Amino acid sequence: MKTPNPVDLLFADMDKLSPGDDSLSLYVLRSLPQHRFEVVVDAGCGSGRQTMLLASELGAPIQAVDSYQPFLNRLKRRAKAKGLSHLVQVHCRDMKDIPTVFPTIDLLWAEGAAYNIGFANALTTWAKAIKPNGFAVVSELCWLREKIPDAVTEFFRLGYPDMQSVPQNIAVAEEAGYKIFNTYTLPKEAWVEDYYDVLEPRAKSLVNHSDVAVRDFALETLKEIETFRISQDSYGYVFFILQRSN
């Protein structure tokens, strides 16, 4: 009997695999001082919500990189359905390998994914491949306030102990060789609409699943959602729009 995959069960057919907002992604993209990019890489693309947006807006090939093939398969189906197959090229690889495969990048886009290899490590690794004056647009989970509820601190002490404040992450980016072009914080609605409001009922339906890994994943998801509810805006996803220094 095949062991169920908790990720597949919880995130099946979801467009959003992390907090995100098409309108803000598009606003950030259009805020860039140039709009023609030859090599565009979507790092940690997941099932491709933002990949589709990039392809449609830029009309250029998007190199979609993710280490989980089922997400890439879903992205390919969606691209075909929307007539964008010719602009979406998928690559099942680790994000740290991006400079090896794409040594000269005009625009690197990474929404809610850099933390998988560490924000500082991701920026340093990708900087090797981004052209001088090229751009990296990376969203990262950040502390937004100094006063943080104890329960929130405890959750992230285990869940993401390396989380930093926005000023700390700006310093990290500058150290990695980028100039700060701008930052934008995702609104709370981007966490709830089509993400937590879909995940919560799914997770609740899986808390009594026969497989312990599925139960644990469901319970952890519910704890994450509850942490967000009591967070008092103490954390959020922030877009860092970065330009590679000469």
GROMACS .gro file of C-alpha atoms in nm:
model
  246
    1MET     CA    1   0.000   0.000   0.000
    2LYS     CA    2   0.141   0.335  -0.104
    3THR     CA    3   0.210   0.581   0.178
    4PRO     CA    4   0.012   0.904   0.127
    5ASN     CA    5   0.212   1.221   0.074
    6PRO     CA    6   0.094   1.491   0.318
    7VAL     CA    7   0.191   1.771   0.079
    8ASP     CA    8  -0.011   1.620  -0.205
    9LEU     CA    9  -0.314   1.568   0.018
   10LEU     CA   10  -0.314   1.917   0.166
   11PHE     CA   11  -0.212   2.124  -0.136
   12ALA     CA   12  -0.382   1.926  -0.415
   13ASP     CA   13  -0.483   2.152  -0.705
   14MET     CA   14  -0.414   2.475  -0.511
   15ASP     CA   15  -0.283   2.766  -0.715
   16LYS     CA   16  -0.125   2.931  -0.412
   17LEU     CA   17   0.126   2.727  -0.214
   18SER     CA   18   0.225   3.019   0.008
   19PRO     CA   19   0.083   3.363   0.087
   20GLY     CA   20   0.072   3.568  -0.231
   21ASP     CA   21  -0.123   3.823  -0.428
   22ASP     CA   22  -0.136   3.853  -0.805
   23SER     CA   23  -0.206   4.225  -0.798
   24LEU     CA   24   0.094   4.296  -0.575
   25SER     CA   25   0.321   4.063  -0.776
   26LEU     CA   26   0.217   4.250  -1.090
   27TYR     CA   27   0.267   4.588  -0.919
   28VAL     CA   28   0.617   4.487  -0.811
   29LEU     CA   29   0.701   4.357  -1.158
   30ARG     CA   30   0.579   4.677  -1.323
   31SER     CA   31   0.779   4.885  -1.074
   32LEU     CA   32   1.105   4.761  -1.224
   33PRO     CA   33   1.276   5.029  -1.435
   34GLN     CA   34   1.302   4.797  -1.734
   35HIS     CA   35   1.051   4.553  -1.871
   36ARG     CA   36   1.251   4.349  -2.121
   37PHE     CA   37   1.442   4.055  -1.983
   38GLU     CA   38   1.602   3.778  -2.188
   39VAL     CA   39   1.664   3.526  -1.910
   40VAL     CA   40   1.399   3.510  -1.638
   41VAL     CA   41   1.418   3.245  -1.365
   42ASP     CA   42   1.134   3.170  -1.123
   43ALA     CA   43   1.312   3.003  -0.831
   44GLY     CA   44   1.104   2.767  -0.617
   45CYS     CA   45   0.811   2.816  -0.854
   46GLY     CA   46   0.581   2.558  -0.694
   47SER     CA   47   0.270   2.507  -0.905
   48GLY     CA   48   0.337   2.836  -1.077
   49ARG     CA   49   0.088   3.103  -0.971
   50GLN     CA   50   0.347   3.376  -1.024
   51THR     CA   51   0.510   3.192  -1.316
   52MET     CA   52   0.194   3.233  -1.518
   53LEU     CA   53   0.177   3.599  -1.428
   54LEU     CA   54   0.540   3.657  -1.530
   55ALA     CA   55   0.492   3.476  -1.861
   56SER     CA   56   0.174   3.662  -1.945
   57GLU     CA   57   0.307   4.005  -1.849
   58LEU     CA   58   0.658   3.979  -1.992
   59GLY     CA   59   0.579   3.768  -2.299
   60ALA     CA   60   0.921   3.609  -2.250
   61PRO     CA   61   1.030   3.252  -2.166
   62ILE     CA   62   1.020   3.182  -1.792
   63GLN     CA   63   1.259   2.920  -1.654
   64ALA     CA   64   1.056   2.764  -1.373
   65VAL     CA   65   1.270   2.581  -1.118
   66ASP     CA   66   1.139   2.359  -0.838
   67SER     CA   67   1.263   2.043  -0.669
   68TYR     CA   68   0.917   1.880  -0.650
   69GLN     CA   69   0.812   1.725  -0.981
   70PRO     CA   70   0.436   1.698  -0.904
   71PHE     CA   71   0.421   2.080  -0.869
   72LEU     CA   72   0.598   2.119  -1.204
   73ASN     CA   73   0.359   1.873  -1.367
   74ARG     CA   74   0.068   2.082  -1.244
   75LEU     CA   75   0.236   2.398  -1.376
   76LYS     CA   76   0.278   2.241  -1.719
   77ARG     CA   77  -0.091   2.149  -1.730
   78ARG     CA   78  -0.194   2.500  -1.628
   79ALA     CA   79   0.039   2.663  -1.881
   80LYS     CA   80  -0.105   2.445  -2.156
   81ALA     CA   81  -0.462   2.527  -2.054
   82LYS     CA   82  -0.387   2.901  -2.068
   83GLY     CA   83  -0.195   2.888  -2.395
   84LEU     CA   84   0.137   2.972  -2.232
   85SER     CA   85   0.322   2.642  -2.281
   86HIS     CA   86   0.566   2.804  -2.523
   87LEU     CA   87   0.673   3.051  -2.251
   88VAL     CA   88   0.701   2.817  -1.951
   89GLN     CA   89   1.001   2.585  -1.930
   90VAL     CA   90   1.019   2.367  -1.618
   91HIS     CA   91   1.331   2.235  -1.446
   92CYS     CA   92   1.326   1.988  -1.156
   93ARG     CA   93   1.634   2.104  -0.967
   94ASP     CA   94   1.745   2.243  -0.635
   95MET     CA   95   1.745   2.624  -0.618
   96LYS     CA   96   2.110   2.626  -0.515
   97ASP     CA   97   2.198   2.481  -0.859
   98ILE     CA   98   2.049   2.773  -1.050
   99PRO     CA   99   2.383   2.948  -1.128
  100THR     CA  100   2.515   2.626  -1.282
  101VAL     CA  101   2.218   2.594  -1.518
  102PHE     CA  102   2.157   2.966  -1.580
  103PRO     CA  103   2.491   3.150  -1.550
  104THR     CA  104   2.358   3.484  -1.680
  105ILE     CA  105   2.020   3.594  -1.543
  106ASP     CA  106   1.841   3.922  -1.613
  107LEU     CA  107   1.558   3.873  -1.361
  108LEU     CA  108   1.540   3.619  -1.081
  109TRP     CA  109   1.201   3.591  -0.912
  110ALA     CA  110   1.144   3.395  -0.591
  111GLU     CA  111   0.819   3.417  -0.394
  112GLY     CA  112   0.814   3.253  -0.052
  113ALA     CA  113   1.086   3.007  -0.147
  114ALA     CA  114   1.432   3.145  -0.064
  115TYR     CA  115   1.407   3.034   0.300
  116ASN     CA  116   1.436   2.671   0.181
  117ILE     CA  117   1.809   2.725   0.133
  118GLY     CA  118   1.835   3.024   0.367
  119PHE     CA  119   1.771   3.385   0.263
  120ALA     CA  120   2.135   3.494   0.292
  121ASN     CA  121   2.262   3.179   0.124
  122ALA     CA  122   2.008   3.215  -0.157
  123LEU     CA  123   2.102   3.576  -0.231
  124THR     CA  124   2.474   3.500  -0.224
  125THR     CA  125   2.433   3.190  -0.441
  126TRP     CA  126   2.214   3.361  -0.700
  127ALA     CA  127   2.428   3.675  -0.713
  128LYS     CA  128   2.691   3.475  -0.902
  129ALA     CA  129   2.453   3.440  -1.195
  130ILE     CA  130   2.262   3.769  -1.200
  131LYS     CA  131   2.400   4.014  -1.454
  132PRO     CA  132   2.535   4.350  -1.334
  133ASN     CA  133   2.232   4.578  -1.294
  134GLY     CA  134   2.005   4.273  -1.323
  135PHE     CA  135   1.728   4.218  -1.068
  136ALA     CA  136   1.633   3.974  -0.797
  137VAL     CA  137   1.280   3.999  -0.662
  138VAL     CA  138   1.259   3.784  -0.349
  139SER     CA  139   0.982   3.764  -0.090
  140GLU     CA  140   1.091   3.663   0.258
  141LEU     CA  141   0.917   3.609   0.590
  142CYS     CA  142   1.021   3.891   0.824
  143TRP     CA  143   0.957   4.027   1.170
  144LEU     CA  144   0.764   4.352   1.129
  145ARG     CA  145   0.749   4.471   1.489
  146GLU     CA  146   0.970   4.464   1.796
  147LYS     CA  147   0.688   4.350   2.024
  148ILE     CA  148   0.595   3.993   1.937
  149PRO     CA  149   0.340   3.774   2.122
  150ASP     CA  150   0.510   3.496   2.317
  151ALA     CA  151   0.317   3.222   2.136
  152VAL     CA  152   0.434   3.361   1.800
  153THR     CA  153   0.795   3.374   1.914
  154GLU     CA  154   0.771   3.015   2.031
  155PHE     CA  155   0.614   2.893   1.707
  156PHE     CA  156   0.890   3.042   1.492
  157ARG     CA  157   1.164   2.941   1.734
  158LEU     CA  158   1.096   2.594   1.601
  159GLY     CA  159   0.943   2.675   1.262
  160TYR     CA  160   1.185   2.938   1.132
  161PRO     CA  161   1.450   3.030   1.391
  162ASP     CA  162   1.653   3.228   1.136
  163MET     CA  163   1.375   3.479   1.061
  164GLN     CA  164   1.507   3.837   1.059
  165SER     CA  165   1.365   4.189   1.057
  166VAL     CA  166   1.337   4.393   0.737
  167PRO     CA  167   1.644   4.612   0.822
  168GLN     CA  168   1.846   4.298   0.899
  169ASN     CA  169   1.750   4.143   0.565
  170ILE     CA  170   1.833   4.465   0.381
  171ALA     CA  171   2.180   4.448   0.536
  172VAL     CA  172   2.206   4.084   0.427
  173ALA     CA  173   2.117   4.178   0.069
  174GLU     CA  174   2.368   4.461   0.059
  175GLU     CA  175   2.637   4.231   0.195
  176ALA     CA  176   2.556   3.984  -0.084
  177GLY     CA  177   2.618   4.251  -0.349
  178TYR     CA  178   2.280   4.406  -0.417
  179LYS     CA  179   2.141   4.759  -0.410
  180ILE     CA  180   1.799   4.798  -0.251
  181PHE     CA  181   1.554   4.917  -0.511
  182ASN     CA  182   1.243   4.892  -0.292
  183THR     CA  183   1.046   4.676  -0.048
  184TYR     CA  184   0.675   4.590  -0.028
  185THR     CA  185   0.489   4.401   0.244
  186LEU     CA  186   0.216   4.154   0.151
  187PRO     CA  187  -0.125   4.254   0.290
  188LYS     CA  188  -0.297   4.024   0.538
  189GLU     CA  189  -0.557   3.932   0.277
  190ALA     CA  190  -0.284   3.765   0.071
  191TRP     CA  191  -0.243   3.510   0.351
  192VAL     CA  192  -0.610   3.431   0.379
  193GLU     CA  193  -0.771   3.448   0.034
  194ASP     CA  194  -0.721   3.127  -0.164
  195TYR     CA  195  -0.459   3.012   0.086
  196TYR     CA  196  -0.549   2.981   0.454
  197ASP     CA  197  -0.920   2.982   0.376
  198VAL     CA  198  -0.858   2.674   0.159
  199LEU     CA  199  -0.595   2.508   0.378
  200GLU     CA  200  -0.784   2.532   0.707
  201PRO     CA  201  -1.085   2.313   0.617
  202ARG     CA  202  -0.857   2.069   0.437
  203ALA     CA  203  -0.628   2.040   0.739
  204LYS     CA  204  -0.925   1.991   0.971
  205SER     CA  205  -1.047   1.707   0.751
  206LEU     CA  206  -0.709   1.533   0.781
  207VAL     CA  207  -0.645   1.551   1.158
  208ASN     CA  208  -0.791   1.202   1.204
  209HIS     CA  209  -0.621   1.050   0.900
  210SER     CA  210  -0.491   0.694   0.939
  211ASP     CA  211  -0.135   0.801   0.852
  212VAL     CA  212   0.054   0.972   1.136
  213ALA     CA  213   0.260   1.190   0.900
  214VAL     CA  214  -0.057   1.326   0.743
  215ARG     CA  215  -0.211   1.391   1.087
  216ASP     CA  216   0.102   1.571   1.208
  217PHE     CA  217   0.122   1.785   0.895
  218ALA     CA  218  -0.243   1.880   0.926
  219LEU     CA  219  -0.207   1.973   1.293
  220GLU     CA  220   0.106   2.179   1.224
  221THR     CA  221  -0.080   2.364   0.948
  222LEU     CA  222  -0.367   2.446   1.183
  223LYS     CA  223  -0.116   2.569   1.441
  224GLU     CA  224   0.044   2.792   1.178
  225ILE     CA  225  -0.293   2.943   1.088
  226GLU     CA  226  -0.379   3.005   1.452
  227THR     CA  227  -0.039   3.168   1.504
  228PHE     CA  228  -0.114   3.405   1.218
  229ARG     CA  229  -0.449   3.494   1.378
  230ILE     CA  230  -0.286   3.597   1.707
  231SER     CA  231   0.023   3.754   1.550
  232GLN     CA  232  -0.087   4.118   1.592
  233ASP     CA  233   0.086   4.196   1.259
  234SER     CA  234   0.423   4.103   1.410
  235TYR     CA  235   0.543   3.922   1.098
  236GLY     CA  236   0.471   3.905   0.728
  237TYR     CA  237   0.609   3.842   0.383
  238VAL     CA  238   0.813   4.127   0.239
  239PHE     CA  239   0.918   4.167  -0.123
  240PHE     CA  240   1.280   4.275  -0.155
  241ILE     CA  241   1.339   4.429  -0.496
  242LEU     CA  242   1.714   4.405  -0.542
  243GLN     CA  243   1.945   4.524  -0.819
  244ARG     CA  244   2.277   4.352  -0.868
  245SER     CA  245   2.566   4.590  -0.818
  246ASN     CA  246   2.819   4.640  -1.097
   0.00000   0.00000   0.00000
